[in-house]
Amino acid sequence: SRIEEKLGTDLQTFLKDINDPVLIFQGDKDKDVPKAWSDHLAQKLKDAGRDVTYIEYPYEGHEFATQWPDFMQKTTEFFTKNLRTISE
């Protein structure tokens, strides 16, 4: 894909090694990480049968300024759920 060409690698090379749940946050106004990249990665993970949670924030840039409390809450919930599951 064009995204993989820009990254200089085939994502499938790395996706096969991902076995733990993945959490992706994306602001649709992010100038550092294009939304298309996160969309593509999330879809590739899903296609590979991986457990992925993809959260998009409309009108947010890279720092999730107005969504910071929600970002922290969802991150905490994700880690609480998944780290406890892995360590048990």
PDB file of C-alpha atoms in Angstrom:
ATOM      1  CA  SER A   1       0.000   0.000   0.000  1.00  0.00           C
ATOM      2  CA  ARG A   2       1.021   3.649  -0.305  1.00  0.00           C
ATOM      3  CA  ILE A   3       1.270   3.914   3.472  1.00  0.00           C
ATOM      4  CA  GLU A   4       3.597   0.941   3.684  1.00  0.00           C
ATOM      5  CA  GLU A   5       5.686   2.430   0.865  1.00  0.00           C
ATOM      6  CA  LYS A   6       6.044   5.652   2.849  1.00  0.00           C
ATOM      7  CA  LEU A   7       6.975   3.703   5.976  1.00  0.00           C
ATOM      8  CA  GLY A   8       9.453   1.649   3.978  1.00  0.00           C
ATOM      9  CA  THR A   9       8.180  -1.697   5.228  1.00  0.00           C
ATOM     10  CA  ASP A  10       5.358  -4.205   4.924  1.00  0.00           C
ATOM     11  CA  LEU A  11       3.233  -4.124   8.075  1.00  0.00           C
ATOM     12  CA  GLN A  12       2.617  -7.871   7.801  1.00  0.00           C
ATOM     13  CA  THR A  13       6.268  -8.364   8.768  1.00  0.00           C
ATOM     14  CA  PHE A  14       5.482  -7.051  12.245  1.00  0.00           C
ATOM     15  CA  LEU A  15       1.803  -7.861  12.706  1.00  0.00           C
ATOM     16  CA  LYS A  16       2.474 -11.584  12.984  1.00  0.00           C
ATOM     17  CA  ASP A  17       4.499 -10.908  16.144  1.00  0.00           C
ATOM     18  CA  ILE A  18       1.740  -8.966  17.922  1.00  0.00           C
ATOM     19  CA  ASN A  19      -0.142 -11.230  20.307  1.00  0.00           C
ATOM     20  CA  ASP A  20      -1.312  -8.822  22.996  1.00  0.00           C
ATOM     21  CA  PRO A  21      -4.218  -6.369  22.789  1.00  0.00           C
ATOM     22  CA  VAL A  22      -3.427  -3.051  21.117  1.00  0.00           C
ATOM     23  CA  LEU A  23      -4.892   0.359  21.965  1.00  0.00           C
ATOM     24  CA  ILE A  24      -4.718   3.092  19.317  1.00  0.00           C
ATOM     25  CA  PHE A  25      -5.834   6.693  19.832  1.00  0.00           C
ATOM     26  CA  GLN A  26      -6.122   9.084  16.899  1.00  0.00           C
ATOM     27  CA  GLY A  27      -7.073  12.713  16.622  1.00  0.00           C
ATOM     28  CA  ASP A  28      -8.562  13.421  13.216  1.00  0.00           C
ATOM     29  CA  LYS A  29      -6.648  16.725  13.035  1.00  0.00           C
ATOM     30  CA  ASP A  30      -3.289  15.154  13.993  1.00  0.00           C
ATOM     31  CA  LYS A  31      -0.487  16.695  11.917  1.00  0.00           C
ATOM     32  CA  ASP A  32       2.186  14.344  13.327  1.00  0.00           C
ATOM     33  CA  VAL A  33       0.522  10.984  12.661  1.00  0.00           C
ATOM     34  CA  PRO A  34      -1.840  11.061   9.694  1.00  0.00           C
ATOM     35  CA  LYS A  35      -5.235   9.538  10.427  1.00  0.00           C
ATOM     36  CA  ALA A  36      -4.872   7.347   7.340  1.00  0.00           C
ATOM     37  CA  TRP A  37      -1.884   5.628   8.972  1.00  0.00           C
ATOM     38  CA  SER A  38      -3.818   4.772  12.125  1.00  0.00           C
ATOM     39  CA  ASP A  39      -6.866   3.699  10.110  1.00  0.00           C
ATOM     40  CA  HIS A  40      -4.644   1.436   8.015  1.00  0.00           C
ATOM     41  CA  LEU A  41      -2.850  -0.075  11.006  1.00  0.00           C
ATOM     42  CA  ALA A  42      -6.094  -0.710  12.893  1.00  0.00           C
ATOM     43  CA  GLN A  43      -7.604  -2.423   9.852  1.00  0.00           C
ATOM     44  CA  LYS A  44      -4.489  -4.546   9.262  1.00  0.00           C
ATOM     45  CA  LEU A  45      -4.543  -5.627  12.907  1.00  0.00           C
ATOM     46  CA  LYS A  46      -8.220  -6.550  12.660  1.00  0.00           C
ATOM     47  CA  ASP A  47      -7.628  -8.409   9.391  1.00  0.00           C
ATOM     48  CA  ALA A  48      -4.844 -10.362  11.107  1.00  0.00           C
ATOM     49  CA  GLY A  49      -7.275 -11.362  13.865  1.00  0.00           C
ATOM     50  CA  ARG A  50      -5.633  -9.199  16.513  1.00  0.00           C
ATOM     51  CA  ASP A  51      -7.460  -7.608  19.432  1.00  0.00           C
ATOM     52  CA  VAL A  52      -7.406  -3.887  18.667  1.00  0.00           C
ATOM     53  CA  THR A  53      -9.249  -0.995  20.256  1.00  0.00           C
ATOM     54  CA  TYR A  54      -9.236   2.093  18.045  1.00  0.00           C
ATOM     55  CA  ILE A  55     -10.468   5.368  19.522  1.00  0.00           C
ATOM     56  CA  GLU A  56     -10.816   8.451  17.348  1.00  0.00           C
ATOM     57  CA  TYR A  57     -11.224  11.977  18.635  1.00  0.00           C
ATOM     58  CA  PRO A  58     -12.856  14.447  16.242  1.00  0.00           C
ATOM     59  CA  TYR A  59     -11.262  17.892  16.032  1.00  0.00           C
ATOM     60  CA  GLU A  60      -8.229  16.773  18.061  1.00  0.00           C
ATOM     61  CA  GLY A  61      -4.577  17.038  17.193  1.00  0.00           C
ATOM     62  CA  HIS A  62      -1.769  14.839  18.472  1.00  0.00           C
ATOM     63  CA  GLU A  63      -2.112  15.759  22.165  1.00  0.00           C
ATOM     64  CA  PHE A  64      -5.881  15.218  22.681  1.00  0.00           C
ATOM     65  CA  ALA A  65      -6.023  18.496  24.609  1.00  0.00           C
ATOM     66  CA  THR A  66      -9.777  18.684  25.148  1.00  0.00           C
ATOM     67  CA  GLN A  67     -10.112  14.909  25.436  1.00  0.00           C
ATOM     68  CA  TRP A  68      -7.302  14.383  27.948  1.00  0.00           C
ATOM     69  CA  PRO A  69      -9.543  13.142  30.811  1.00  0.00           C
ATOM     70  CA  ASP A  70     -11.267  10.658  28.483  1.00  0.00           C
ATOM     71  CA  PHE A  71      -7.906   9.567  27.039  1.00  0.00           C
ATOM     72  CA  MET A  72      -6.519   8.889  30.514  1.00  0.00           C
ATOM     73  CA  GLN A  73      -9.664   7.067  31.638  1.00  0.00           C
ATOM     74  CA  LYS A  74      -9.736   4.806  28.566  1.00  0.00           C
ATOM     75  CA  THR A  75      -5.997   4.126  28.852  1.00  0.00           C
ATOM     76  CA  THR A  76      -6.344   3.212  32.527  1.00  0.00           C
ATOM     77  CA  GLU A  77      -9.305   0.942  31.805  1.00  0.00           C
ATOM     78  CA  PHE A  78      -7.420  -0.765  28.960  1.00  0.00           C
ATOM     79  CA  PHE A  79      -4.332  -1.401  31.087  1.00  0.00           C
ATOM     80  CA  THR A  80      -6.362  -2.512  34.101  1.00  0.00           C
ATOM     81  CA  LYS A  81      -8.284  -5.008  32.005  1.00  0.00           C
ATOM     82  CA  ASN A  82      -5.424  -6.306  29.899  1.00  0.00           C
ATOM     83  CA  LEU A  83      -2.498  -6.258  32.308  1.00  0.00           C
ATOM     84  CA  ARG A  84      -4.471  -8.105  34.953  1.00  0.00           C
ATOM     85  CA  THR A  85      -5.577 -10.670  32.364  1.00  0.00           C
ATOM     86  CA  ILE A  86      -2.026 -11.221  31.127  1.00  0.00           C
ATOM     87  CA  SER A  87      -0.471 -11.484  34.584  1.00  0.00           C
ATOM     88  CA  GLU A  88      -3.022 -13.939  35.997  1.00  0.00           C
TER      89      GLU A  88
END
